[in-house]
Each structure stands twice: as C-alpha cells, then as structure tokens.
Short mmCIF file of C-alpha atoms in Angstrom, two decimals:
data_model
loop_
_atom_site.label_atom_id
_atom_site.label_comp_id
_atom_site.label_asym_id
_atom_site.label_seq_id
_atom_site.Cartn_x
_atom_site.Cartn_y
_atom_site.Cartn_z
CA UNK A 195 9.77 -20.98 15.04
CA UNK A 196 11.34 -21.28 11.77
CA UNK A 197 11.17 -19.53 8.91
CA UNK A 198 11.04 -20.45 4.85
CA UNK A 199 12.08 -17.75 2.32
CA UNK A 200 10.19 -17.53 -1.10
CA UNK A 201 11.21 -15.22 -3.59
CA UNK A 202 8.59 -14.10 -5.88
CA UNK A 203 6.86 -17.02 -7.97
CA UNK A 204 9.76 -19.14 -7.14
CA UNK A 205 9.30 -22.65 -6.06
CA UNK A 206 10.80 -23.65 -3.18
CA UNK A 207 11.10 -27.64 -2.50
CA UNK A 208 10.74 -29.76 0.63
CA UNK A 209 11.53 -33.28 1.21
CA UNK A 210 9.24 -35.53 3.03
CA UNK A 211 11.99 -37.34 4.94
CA UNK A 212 14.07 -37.18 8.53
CA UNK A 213 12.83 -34.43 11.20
CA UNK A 214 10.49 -32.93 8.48
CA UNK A 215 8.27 -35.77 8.51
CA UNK A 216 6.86 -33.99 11.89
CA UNK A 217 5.97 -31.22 10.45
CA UNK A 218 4.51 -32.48 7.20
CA UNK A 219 1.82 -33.68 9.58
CA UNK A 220 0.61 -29.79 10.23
CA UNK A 221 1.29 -28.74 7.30
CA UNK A 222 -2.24 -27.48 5.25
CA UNK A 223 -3.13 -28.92 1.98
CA UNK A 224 -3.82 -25.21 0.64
CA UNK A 225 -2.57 -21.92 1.56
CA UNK A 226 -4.24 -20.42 4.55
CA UNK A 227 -4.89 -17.09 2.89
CA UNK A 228 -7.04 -15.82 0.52
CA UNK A 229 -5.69 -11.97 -0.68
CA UNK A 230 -8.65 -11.60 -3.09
CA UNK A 231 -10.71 -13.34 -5.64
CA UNK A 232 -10.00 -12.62 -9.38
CA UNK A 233 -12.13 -11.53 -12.23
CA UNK A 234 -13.67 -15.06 -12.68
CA UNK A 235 -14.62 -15.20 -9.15
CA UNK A 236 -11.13 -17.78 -7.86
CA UNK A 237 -10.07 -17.35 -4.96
CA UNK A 238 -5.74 -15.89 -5.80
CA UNK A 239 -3.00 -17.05 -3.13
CA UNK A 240 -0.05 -15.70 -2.00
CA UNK A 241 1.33 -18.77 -2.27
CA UNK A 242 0.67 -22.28 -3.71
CA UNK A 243 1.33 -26.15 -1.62
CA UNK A 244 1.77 -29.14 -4.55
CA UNK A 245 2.50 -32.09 -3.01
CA UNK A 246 4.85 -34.17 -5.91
CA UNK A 247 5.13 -37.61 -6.74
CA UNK A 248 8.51 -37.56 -5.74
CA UNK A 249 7.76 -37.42 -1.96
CA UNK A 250 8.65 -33.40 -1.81
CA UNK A 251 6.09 -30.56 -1.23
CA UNK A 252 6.63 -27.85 -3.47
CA UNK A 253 5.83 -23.83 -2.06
CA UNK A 254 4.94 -21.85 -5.54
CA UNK A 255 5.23 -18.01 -4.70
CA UNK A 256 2.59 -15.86 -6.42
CA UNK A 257 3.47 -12.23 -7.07
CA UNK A 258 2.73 -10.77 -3.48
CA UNK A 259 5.52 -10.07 -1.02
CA UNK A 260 4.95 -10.15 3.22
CA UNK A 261 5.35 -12.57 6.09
CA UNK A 262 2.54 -15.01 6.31
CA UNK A 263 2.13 -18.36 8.53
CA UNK A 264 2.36 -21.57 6.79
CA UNK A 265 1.74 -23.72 10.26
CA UNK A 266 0.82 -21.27 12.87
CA UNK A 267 3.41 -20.65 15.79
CA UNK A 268 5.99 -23.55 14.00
CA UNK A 269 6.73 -22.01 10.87
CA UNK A 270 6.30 -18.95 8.40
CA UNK A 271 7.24 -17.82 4.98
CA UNK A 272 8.68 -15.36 4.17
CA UNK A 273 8.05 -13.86 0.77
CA UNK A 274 11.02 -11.30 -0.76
CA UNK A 275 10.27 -8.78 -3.03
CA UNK A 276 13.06 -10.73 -5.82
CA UNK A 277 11.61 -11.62 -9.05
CA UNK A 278 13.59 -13.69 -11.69
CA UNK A 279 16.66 -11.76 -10.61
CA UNK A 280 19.89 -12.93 -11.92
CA UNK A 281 21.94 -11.64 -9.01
CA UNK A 282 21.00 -12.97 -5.52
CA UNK A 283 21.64 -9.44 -4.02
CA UNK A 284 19.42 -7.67 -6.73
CA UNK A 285 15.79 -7.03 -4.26
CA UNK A 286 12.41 -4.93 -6.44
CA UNK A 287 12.63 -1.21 -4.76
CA UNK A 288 8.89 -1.09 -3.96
CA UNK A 289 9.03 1.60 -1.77
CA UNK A 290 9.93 3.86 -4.60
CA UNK A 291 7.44 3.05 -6.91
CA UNK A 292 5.25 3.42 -3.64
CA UNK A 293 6.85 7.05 -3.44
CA UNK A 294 6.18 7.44 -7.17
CA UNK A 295 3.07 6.68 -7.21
CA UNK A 296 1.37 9.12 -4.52
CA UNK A 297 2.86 11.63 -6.83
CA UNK A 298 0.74 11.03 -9.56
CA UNK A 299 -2.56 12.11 -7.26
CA UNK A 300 -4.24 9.29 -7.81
CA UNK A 301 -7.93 8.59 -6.25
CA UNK A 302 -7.68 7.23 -2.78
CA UNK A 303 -9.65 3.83 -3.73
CA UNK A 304 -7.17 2.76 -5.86
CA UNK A 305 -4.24 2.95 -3.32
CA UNK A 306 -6.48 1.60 -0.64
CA UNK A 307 -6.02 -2.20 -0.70
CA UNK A 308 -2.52 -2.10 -1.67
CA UNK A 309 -1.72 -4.00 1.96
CA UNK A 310 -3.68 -6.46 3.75
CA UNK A 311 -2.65 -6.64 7.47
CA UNK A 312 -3.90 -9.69 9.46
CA UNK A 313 -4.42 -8.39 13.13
CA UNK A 314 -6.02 -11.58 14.74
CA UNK A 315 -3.37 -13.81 13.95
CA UNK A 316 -0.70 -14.57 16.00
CA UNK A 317 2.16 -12.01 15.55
CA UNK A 318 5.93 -13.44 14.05
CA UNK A 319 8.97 -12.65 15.15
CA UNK A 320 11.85 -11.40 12.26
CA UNK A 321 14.36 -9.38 12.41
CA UNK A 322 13.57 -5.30 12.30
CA UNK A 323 15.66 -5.38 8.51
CA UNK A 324 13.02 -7.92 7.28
CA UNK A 325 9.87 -6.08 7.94
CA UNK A 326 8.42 -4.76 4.67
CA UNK A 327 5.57 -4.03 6.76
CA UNK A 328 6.72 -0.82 8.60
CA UNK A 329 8.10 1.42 5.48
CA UNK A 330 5.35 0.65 3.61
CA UNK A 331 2.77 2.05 5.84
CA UNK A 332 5.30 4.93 6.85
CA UNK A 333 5.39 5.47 3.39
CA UNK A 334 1.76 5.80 2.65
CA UNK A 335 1.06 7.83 6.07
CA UNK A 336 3.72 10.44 4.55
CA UNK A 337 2.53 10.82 1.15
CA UNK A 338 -1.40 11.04 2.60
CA UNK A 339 -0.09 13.64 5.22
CA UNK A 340 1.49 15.54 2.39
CA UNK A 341 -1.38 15.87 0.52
CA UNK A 342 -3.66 16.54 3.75
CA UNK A 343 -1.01 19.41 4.36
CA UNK A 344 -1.24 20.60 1.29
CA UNK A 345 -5.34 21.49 1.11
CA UNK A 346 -4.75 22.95 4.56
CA UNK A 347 -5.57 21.36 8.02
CA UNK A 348 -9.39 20.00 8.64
CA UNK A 349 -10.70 22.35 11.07
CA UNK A 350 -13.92 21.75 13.01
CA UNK A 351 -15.33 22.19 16.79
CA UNK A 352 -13.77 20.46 19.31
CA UNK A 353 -14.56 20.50 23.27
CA UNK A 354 -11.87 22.32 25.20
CA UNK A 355 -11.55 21.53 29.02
CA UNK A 356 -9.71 24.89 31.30
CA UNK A 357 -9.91 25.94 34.54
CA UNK A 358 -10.59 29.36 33.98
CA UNK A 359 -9.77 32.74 36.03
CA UNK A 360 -12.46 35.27 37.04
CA UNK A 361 -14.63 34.48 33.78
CA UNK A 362 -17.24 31.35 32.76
CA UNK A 363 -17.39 30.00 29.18
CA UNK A 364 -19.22 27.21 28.22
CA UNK A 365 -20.90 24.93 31.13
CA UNK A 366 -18.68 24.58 34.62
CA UNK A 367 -17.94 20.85 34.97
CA UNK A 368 -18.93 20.72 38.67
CA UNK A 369 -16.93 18.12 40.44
CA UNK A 370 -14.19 19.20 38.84
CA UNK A 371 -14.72 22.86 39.75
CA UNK A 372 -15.56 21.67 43.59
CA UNK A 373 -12.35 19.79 43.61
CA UNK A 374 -9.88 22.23 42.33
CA UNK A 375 -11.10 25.43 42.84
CA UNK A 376 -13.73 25.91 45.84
CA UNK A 377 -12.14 23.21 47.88
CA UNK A 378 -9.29 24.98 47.48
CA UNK A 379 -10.47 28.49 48.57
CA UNK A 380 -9.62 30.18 44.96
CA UNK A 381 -13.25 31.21 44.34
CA UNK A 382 -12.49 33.41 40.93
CA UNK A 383 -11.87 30.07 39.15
CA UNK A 384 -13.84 28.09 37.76
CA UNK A 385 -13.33 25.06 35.12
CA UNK A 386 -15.52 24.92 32.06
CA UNK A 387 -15.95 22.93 29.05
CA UNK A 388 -16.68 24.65 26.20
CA UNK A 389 -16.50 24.32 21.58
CA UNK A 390 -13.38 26.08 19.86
CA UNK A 391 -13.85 26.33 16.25
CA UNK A 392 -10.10 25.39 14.66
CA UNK A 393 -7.29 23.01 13.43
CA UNK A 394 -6.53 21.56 17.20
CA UNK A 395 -9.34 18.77 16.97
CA UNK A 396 -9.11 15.19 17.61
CA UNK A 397 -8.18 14.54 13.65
CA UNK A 398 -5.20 16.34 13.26
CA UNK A 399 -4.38 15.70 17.30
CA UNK A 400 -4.13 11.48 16.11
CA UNK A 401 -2.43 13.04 12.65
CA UNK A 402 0.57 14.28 15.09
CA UNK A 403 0.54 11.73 17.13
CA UNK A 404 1.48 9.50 14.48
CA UNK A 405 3.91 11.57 12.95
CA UNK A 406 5.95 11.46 15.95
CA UNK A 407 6.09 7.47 15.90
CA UNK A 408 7.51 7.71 12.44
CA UNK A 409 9.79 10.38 13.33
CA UNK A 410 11.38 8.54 15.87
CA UNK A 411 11.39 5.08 13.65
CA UNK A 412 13.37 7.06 11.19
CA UNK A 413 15.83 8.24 13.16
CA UNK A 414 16.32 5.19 14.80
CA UNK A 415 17.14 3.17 11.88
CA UNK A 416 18.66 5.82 9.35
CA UNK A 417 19.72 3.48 6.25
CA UNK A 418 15.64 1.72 6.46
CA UNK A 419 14.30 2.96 3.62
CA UNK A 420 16.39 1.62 0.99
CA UNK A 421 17.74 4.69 -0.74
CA UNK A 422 14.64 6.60 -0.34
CA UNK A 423 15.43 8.30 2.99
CA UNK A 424 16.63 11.75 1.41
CA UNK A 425 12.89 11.91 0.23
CA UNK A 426 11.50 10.68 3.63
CA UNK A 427 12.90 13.36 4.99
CA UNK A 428 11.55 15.77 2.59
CA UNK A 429 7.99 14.61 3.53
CA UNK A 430 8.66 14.95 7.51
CA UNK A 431 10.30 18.27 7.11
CA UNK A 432 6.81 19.58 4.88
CA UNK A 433 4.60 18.26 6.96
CA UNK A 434 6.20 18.81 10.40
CA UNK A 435 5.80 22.77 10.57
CA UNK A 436 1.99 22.40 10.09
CA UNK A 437 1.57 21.09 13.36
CA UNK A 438 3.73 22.49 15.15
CA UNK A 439 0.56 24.29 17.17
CA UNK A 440 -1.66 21.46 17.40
CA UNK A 441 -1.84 20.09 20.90
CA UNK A 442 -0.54 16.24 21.60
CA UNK A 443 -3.37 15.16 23.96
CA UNK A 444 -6.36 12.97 22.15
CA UNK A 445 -8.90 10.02 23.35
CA UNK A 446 -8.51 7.63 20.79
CA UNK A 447 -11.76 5.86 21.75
CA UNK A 448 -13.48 8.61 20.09
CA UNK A 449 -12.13 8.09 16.94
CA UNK A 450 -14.33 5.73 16.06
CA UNK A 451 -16.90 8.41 15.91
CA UNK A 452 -15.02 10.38 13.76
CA UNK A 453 -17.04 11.56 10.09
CA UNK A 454 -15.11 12.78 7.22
CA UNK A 455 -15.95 15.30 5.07
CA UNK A 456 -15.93 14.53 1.51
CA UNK A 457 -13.82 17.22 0.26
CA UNK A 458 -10.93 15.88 3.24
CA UNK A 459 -11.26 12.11 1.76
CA UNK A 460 -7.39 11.68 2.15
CA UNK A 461 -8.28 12.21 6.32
CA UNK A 462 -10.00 8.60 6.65
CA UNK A 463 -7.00 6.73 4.52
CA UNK A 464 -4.38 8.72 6.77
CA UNK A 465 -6.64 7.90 9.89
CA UNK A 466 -6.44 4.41 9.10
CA UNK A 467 -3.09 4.03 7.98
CA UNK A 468 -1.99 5.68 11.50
CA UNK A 469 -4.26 3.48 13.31
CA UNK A 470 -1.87 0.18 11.58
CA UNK A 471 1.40 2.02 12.67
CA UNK A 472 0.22 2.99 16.38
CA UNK A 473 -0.99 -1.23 16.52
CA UNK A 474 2.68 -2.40 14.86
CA UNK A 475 4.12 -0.52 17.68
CA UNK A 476 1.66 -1.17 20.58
CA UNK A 477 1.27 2.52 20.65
CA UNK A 478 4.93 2.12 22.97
CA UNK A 479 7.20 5.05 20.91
CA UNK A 480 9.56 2.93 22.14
CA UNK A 481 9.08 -0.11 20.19
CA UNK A 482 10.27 2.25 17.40
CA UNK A 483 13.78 1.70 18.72
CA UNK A 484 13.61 -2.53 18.23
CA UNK A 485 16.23 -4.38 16.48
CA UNK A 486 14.08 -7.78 16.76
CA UNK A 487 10.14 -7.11 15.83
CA UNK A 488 6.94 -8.47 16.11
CA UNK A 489 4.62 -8.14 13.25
CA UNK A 490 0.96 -9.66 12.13
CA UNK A 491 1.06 -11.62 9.27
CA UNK A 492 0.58 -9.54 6.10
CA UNK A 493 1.00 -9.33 2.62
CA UNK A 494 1.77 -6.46 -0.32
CA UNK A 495 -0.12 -6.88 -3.55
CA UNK A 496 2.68 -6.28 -5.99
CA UNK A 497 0.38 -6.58 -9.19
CA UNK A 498 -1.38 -3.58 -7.82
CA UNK A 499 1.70 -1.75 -7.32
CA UNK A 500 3.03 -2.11 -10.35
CA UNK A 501 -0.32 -1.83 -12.25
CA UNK A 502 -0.69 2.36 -10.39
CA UNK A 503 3.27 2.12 -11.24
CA UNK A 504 2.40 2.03 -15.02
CA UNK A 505 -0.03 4.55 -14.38
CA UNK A 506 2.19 6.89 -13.29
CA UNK A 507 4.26 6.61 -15.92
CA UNK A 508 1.68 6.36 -18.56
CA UNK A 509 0.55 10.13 -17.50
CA UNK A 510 3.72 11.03 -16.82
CA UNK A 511 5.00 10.69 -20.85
CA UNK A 512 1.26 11.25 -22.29
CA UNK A 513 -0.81 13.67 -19.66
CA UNK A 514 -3.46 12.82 -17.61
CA UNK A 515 -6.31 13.83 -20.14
CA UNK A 516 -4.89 10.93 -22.80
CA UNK A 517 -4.67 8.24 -19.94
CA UNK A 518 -8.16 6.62 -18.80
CA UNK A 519 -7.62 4.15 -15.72
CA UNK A 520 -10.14 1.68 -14.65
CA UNK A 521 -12.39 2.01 -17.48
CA UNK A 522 -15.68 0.22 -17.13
CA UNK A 523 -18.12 -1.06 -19.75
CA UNK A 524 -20.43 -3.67 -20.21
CA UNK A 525 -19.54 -5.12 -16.74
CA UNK A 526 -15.95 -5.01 -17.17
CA UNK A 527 -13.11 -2.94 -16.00
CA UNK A 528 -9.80 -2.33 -18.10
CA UNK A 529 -6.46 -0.91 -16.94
CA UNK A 530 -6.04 1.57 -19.24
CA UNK A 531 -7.36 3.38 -22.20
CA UNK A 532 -4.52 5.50 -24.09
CA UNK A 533 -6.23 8.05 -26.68
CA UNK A 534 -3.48 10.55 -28.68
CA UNK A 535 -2.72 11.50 -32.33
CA UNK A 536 -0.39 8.52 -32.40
CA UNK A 537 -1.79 5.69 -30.02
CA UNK A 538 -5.54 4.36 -29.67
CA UNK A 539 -4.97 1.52 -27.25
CA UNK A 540 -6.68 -0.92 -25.18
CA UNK A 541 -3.52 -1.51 -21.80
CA UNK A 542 -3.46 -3.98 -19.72
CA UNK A 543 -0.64 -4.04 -16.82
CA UNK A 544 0.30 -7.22 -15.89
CA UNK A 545 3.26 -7.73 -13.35
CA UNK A 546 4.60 -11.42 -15.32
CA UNK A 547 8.28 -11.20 -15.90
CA UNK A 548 7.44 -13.90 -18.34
CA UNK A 549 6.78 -11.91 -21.27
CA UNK A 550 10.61 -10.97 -21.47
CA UNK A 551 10.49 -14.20 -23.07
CA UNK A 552 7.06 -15.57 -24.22
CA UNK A 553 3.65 -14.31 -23.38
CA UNK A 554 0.16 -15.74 -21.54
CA UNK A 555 -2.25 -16.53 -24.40
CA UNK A 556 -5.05 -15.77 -21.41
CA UNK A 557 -3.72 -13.01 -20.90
CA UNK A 558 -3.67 -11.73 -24.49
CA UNK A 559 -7.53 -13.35 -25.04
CA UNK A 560 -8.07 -10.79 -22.17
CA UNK A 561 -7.07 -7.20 -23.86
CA UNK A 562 -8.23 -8.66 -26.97
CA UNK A 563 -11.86 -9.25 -25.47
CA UNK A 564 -11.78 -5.46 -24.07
CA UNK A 565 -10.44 -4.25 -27.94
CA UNK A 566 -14.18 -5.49 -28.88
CA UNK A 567 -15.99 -3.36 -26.95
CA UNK A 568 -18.79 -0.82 -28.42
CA UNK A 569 -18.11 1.52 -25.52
CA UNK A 570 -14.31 1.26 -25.94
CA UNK A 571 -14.58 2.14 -29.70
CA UNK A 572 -17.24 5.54 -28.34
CA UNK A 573 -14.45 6.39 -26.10
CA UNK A 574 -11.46 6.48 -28.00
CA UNK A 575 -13.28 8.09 -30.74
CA UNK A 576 -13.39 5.28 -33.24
CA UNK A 577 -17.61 4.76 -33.50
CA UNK A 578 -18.57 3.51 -36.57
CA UNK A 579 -15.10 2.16 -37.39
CA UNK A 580 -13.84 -1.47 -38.13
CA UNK A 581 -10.38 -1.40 -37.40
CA UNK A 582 -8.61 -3.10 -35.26
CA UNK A 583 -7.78 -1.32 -31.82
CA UNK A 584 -4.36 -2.04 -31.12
CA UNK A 585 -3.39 -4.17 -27.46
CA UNK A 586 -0.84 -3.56 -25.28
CA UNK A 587 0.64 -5.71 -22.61
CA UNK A 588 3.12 -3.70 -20.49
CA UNK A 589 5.29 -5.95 -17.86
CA UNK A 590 8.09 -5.21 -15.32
CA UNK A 591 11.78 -5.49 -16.77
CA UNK A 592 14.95 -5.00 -14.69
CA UNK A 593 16.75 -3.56 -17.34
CA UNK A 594 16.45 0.02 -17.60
CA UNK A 595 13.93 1.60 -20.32
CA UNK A 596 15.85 2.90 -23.96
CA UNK A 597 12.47 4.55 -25.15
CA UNK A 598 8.65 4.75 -24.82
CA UNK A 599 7.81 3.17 -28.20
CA UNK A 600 4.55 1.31 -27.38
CA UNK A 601 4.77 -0.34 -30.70
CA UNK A 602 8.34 -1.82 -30.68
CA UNK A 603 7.82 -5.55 -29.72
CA UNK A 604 4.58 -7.21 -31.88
CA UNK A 605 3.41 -10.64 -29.98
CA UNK A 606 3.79 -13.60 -32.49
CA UNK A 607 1.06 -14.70 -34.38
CA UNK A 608 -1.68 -12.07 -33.07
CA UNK A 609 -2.59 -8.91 -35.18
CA UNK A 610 -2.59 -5.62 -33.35
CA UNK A 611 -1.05 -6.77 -29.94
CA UNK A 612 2.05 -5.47 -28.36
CA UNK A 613 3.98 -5.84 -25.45
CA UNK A 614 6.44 -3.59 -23.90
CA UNK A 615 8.73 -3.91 -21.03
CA UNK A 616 8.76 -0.99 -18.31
CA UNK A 617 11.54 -1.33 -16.34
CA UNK A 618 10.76 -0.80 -12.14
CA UNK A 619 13.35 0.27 -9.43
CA UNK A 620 15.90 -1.87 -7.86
CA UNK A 621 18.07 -1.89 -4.79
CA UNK A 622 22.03 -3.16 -4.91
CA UNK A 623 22.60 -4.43 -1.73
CA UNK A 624 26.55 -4.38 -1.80
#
C-alpha cells in the first residue's frame, strides 16, 4: 500500500511510464468522493484527476485535508493541512482554530459537518503522527463536554439492578433472585430492579466512558496536539471532577434509543462524536497506546473551519449583537452581516490564499449579488437607501494581522469591495 502526499490545492504530477503503467490501469477517471455539493448544486472534491497531454496524470488538491483512497487497498492520498507555504516545515494549526472556535458558543449545526468519516471503507494504515483524524474529534468531544459540564449534568431515570438486604424496591428479578439468594440459603435478600432519578444514567455513563479513551490517548502521546496540549489539559482537568461519581458500567446497544432534550442539544453532538472515537479505537483502550494506526478514510472541511474561524474573530473585535452569521433571504444564505457606527457590510469568508495576490471575479459577483438584496438593506438598517453596501472578502494569510481595518485593501476596478487578509495559526515543526 502506498501512499501520495498532497498539500492543499497543490498539484501533484504522475508519469504514465515504467511500473506505474500498472497502476494507471485502476486508477478512476474522477475522485471517488463527493464531500458536498455547492451552492449551484456541483458536486465539490477533495481532490481533482486531469489526465495531460503530456502522458502524466495530474492530482489537484482542493482545500480539505484527511486520508482518502485513490485505488482502494493499493494506494491513498494523503492530504496535509500546508497551503502555499513558503517553508516546507510551515503545517496550518487547525486544531487551534478548532479550539478557538468552540469558544465563541456557536450553534451546534454549524460545527456539525466539520468532518466526514467514511466507516464502510476499508481502513488505511499511517503512521499514529499522521492521523489528523484522532485530535480533531478529541478536540471537539472536549470542547462539547465542557460546555455539557458547564449547564450541569443531564439527569433522568435510569434502571438500577441490586441485590438487596432485608428490604424489596422495585420488582424482584426472579431467576436472578433464585440463583443468588434462595439457592443459596440467604433468604433476607432479594435482587430488584428498580428507577433512580439522577446524573448516573446511560448518557453521562457513555460521556465517561469516552473521556477515559482520550485520557489515556493523551498521555500516551504527550507532544500530539501540536502546541495545544497545555489547553487539552485544561479541558480534561474541568471536566474530569464532574464525573468522578458516575458509575463506568453502560449497554451501548441502548444508546440508540437514547432522546435528547432540547435544552441538552450539545448531549447528541458529544454522543456522536464519542461514538467516532470508541469506533477509531475498536472500543480496545488499548489501541490508544499505537504507534502505527488504522483509520477510515476521512476528510476535514477546511473552508468551514476557517469560515466559523472568521466568525470568531469577527465577534470577538465587534460583539456578537453587530455580527449576523448565516443570514438568509430570498433563498440565499450569506456568511456574514457586520452592522456598527463605522461598518455596514455584506462578508463573505472564503479560505483562497489567492487573494494575497489577485482575487476570483466569481467570487466577488457573489457578495456583490448578496449587497442587492431588499432584506439585506431592512437588516442593516439602510431601507429606502441607494447606496452602495460595501463587500468584504476576508481570506487566510500566514503573516500575522497589523490591524482590523476592514477597509484597507480596495479590489481593482470594483466600487465598494474589499478584501482583507486574516491571518490563521501555524505550527514550526523544528
């Protein structure tokens, strides 16, 4: 099994000659993944096959990072998270805007589909430093378990099971009772089943459970997290304490059953979340301890990231009451609305290191369009007005921000539209 390494939309070029004639044979015309379909109803790829008149195939990276199969059990491609970096050791710190982000308390759905995990496929075997997988979804599990902790622990009935002395609660479980009690001659016993109303249900029971898997993946590879562990441990050592008196025994078949009250959404994003960890470790603790893993193909959707990234930042300098995300009118749904004294702007997030140096004119028709709408005029208090709103493009930069001027950088030949560079964490690898 071999593997290719993309970095992100980088080409990478293979020629159709010697022992790679064999393989050319298997290889697809198209991607074998679909991540989503975009706003005009395409399908997007994580990656793109050309096949040039020069007798080479060409691999185009998109803008998503993960391990995914390009001929299933021969070879896979690995995608780093690297974009236009001008040192080779320079790698996108995505598990600190991750960290960032969950800060910001931002509504589950938009953090939902952030990973896709493909559990069917056959699994691919990397090395335990190359799985972007893992963090990420310890990551996520943390931040949800933080805010879960936070609220307070869900409680509810659950069924208790306890062979009790010279009293009956509940109903006696019969065989049971025959078995370990009257068989035995200790006739004040009896076992019953019986409801507790508290924080030891099945819920919280899997919440633990999963807590301890990432516990011991932590400690087993110290230096994982890219810089971030000082705050991974601050998230263990909140949450830990909270359930410390929760028992570790749980059927996970009935979690399928499981219904979540509204008010504890962030309980069915943890719940799943956990479910992906237990499967990446075959629900063995001690797969925790690997060097050499096995992983389902996945992939991150680093326009996503970096689009709740800007977010964050957005309400960070302006407050949350200026910042409107995901906008809808007339059928379509904008980034962001910014509405202060000094800024009335239509903002559209788009994760294209290209506009360092030039811009998309799509991309631009695109904010323009949304500038146009009635209900974005109502909104930012402009009804009855014919100005122009002003556009903003806002892209990743790896140079580090001098100011939050929204207005500093004017595209070329387009009135009202503005770009700005924001500039995203980074890891040195020395």
């Amino acid at each position: 099994m071999m593997k290719i390494t993309l970095l992100e939309h980088q080409p990478y070029r293979i020629k159709k000659e010697g022992e790679a004639l064999a393989f050319f044979e298997a290889l697809p015309e198209i991607c074998p993944y679909v991540l989503k379909k975009d706003q005009w109803g395409m399908p997007v790829y994580p990656f793109e096959i050309k096949h040039t008149n020069e007798g080479e195939v060409c691999l185009q990276a998109g803008y998503y990072v993960g391990v995914l199969w390009l001929v299933k059990q021969q070879k896979y491609v690995h995608i780093a998270p690297k974009m236009n970096c001008r040192e080779e050791r320079v790698e996108i710190d995505f598990l600190k805007m991750l960290l960032e982000i969950y800060t910001a308390d931002i509504a589950e759905k938009h953090t939902r589909d952030l990973v896709k995990i493909y559990w069917k496929e056959p699994q691919i075997r990397i090395e335990q430093q190359k799985d972007f997988l893992t963090p990420f979804l310890v990551v996520q599990f943390l931040q949800l378990l933080k805010r879960i902790t936070r609220k307070g622990l869900k409680k509810s009935y659950y069924t208790v099971e306890e062979n009790l002395n010279s009293h009956i609660k509940g109903k006696i479980q019969l065989g049971k009772h025959l078995k370990q009690n009257v068989f035995k001659n200790q006739l004040t016993a009896h076992v019953c089943r019986y409801q507790e109303f508290g924080m030891d249900n099945l819920e919280n029971r899997f919440l633990k459970k999963v807590l301890q898997f990432v516990i011991s993946f932590k400690n087993t590879h110290p230096t994982f997290f890219a810089g971030n562990e000082a705050t991974i441990n601050e998230l263990i050592t909140y949450c830990t304490p909270y359930f410390e008196l929760i028992s570790e025994e749980m059927d996970m078949g009935k979690l399928k059953n499981i219904t979540i009250n509204p008010f504890f959404k962030e309980y069915e994003q943890a719940i799943e979340i956990g479910k992906h960890i237990l499967k990446r470790f075959s629900y063995n603790i001690t797969e925790t301890t690997q060097h050499k893993v096995s992983i389902p193909p996945f992939w991150i959707d680093m326009p996503k990231l970096f689009e709740l990234y800007v977010y964050k930042k957005l309400e960070e300098k302006f407050g949350r009451e200026a910042v409107t995300y995901h906008f809808t009118a007339d059928y379509t749904e904008l980034d962001f609305l910014l509405n202060t004294p000094e800024y009335k702007m239509v903002i559209d997030a788009k994760y294209k290191p290209v506009y360092e140096d030039s811009r998309v004119i799509d991309d631009i028709r695109q904010v323009s369009g949304y500038a146009r709408l009635e209900r974005v005029y109502q909104k930012l208090g402009l009804e009855g007005s014919n100005e122009l709103i002003d556009c903003l493009i806002i892209y990743p930069s790896l140079d580090e921000d001098i100011d939050f001027n929204l207005k500093d950088k004017k595209i070329t030949g387009y009135r009202n539209v503005y770009k700005k560079s924001l500039s995203i964490p980074l890891i040195i690898n020395h």
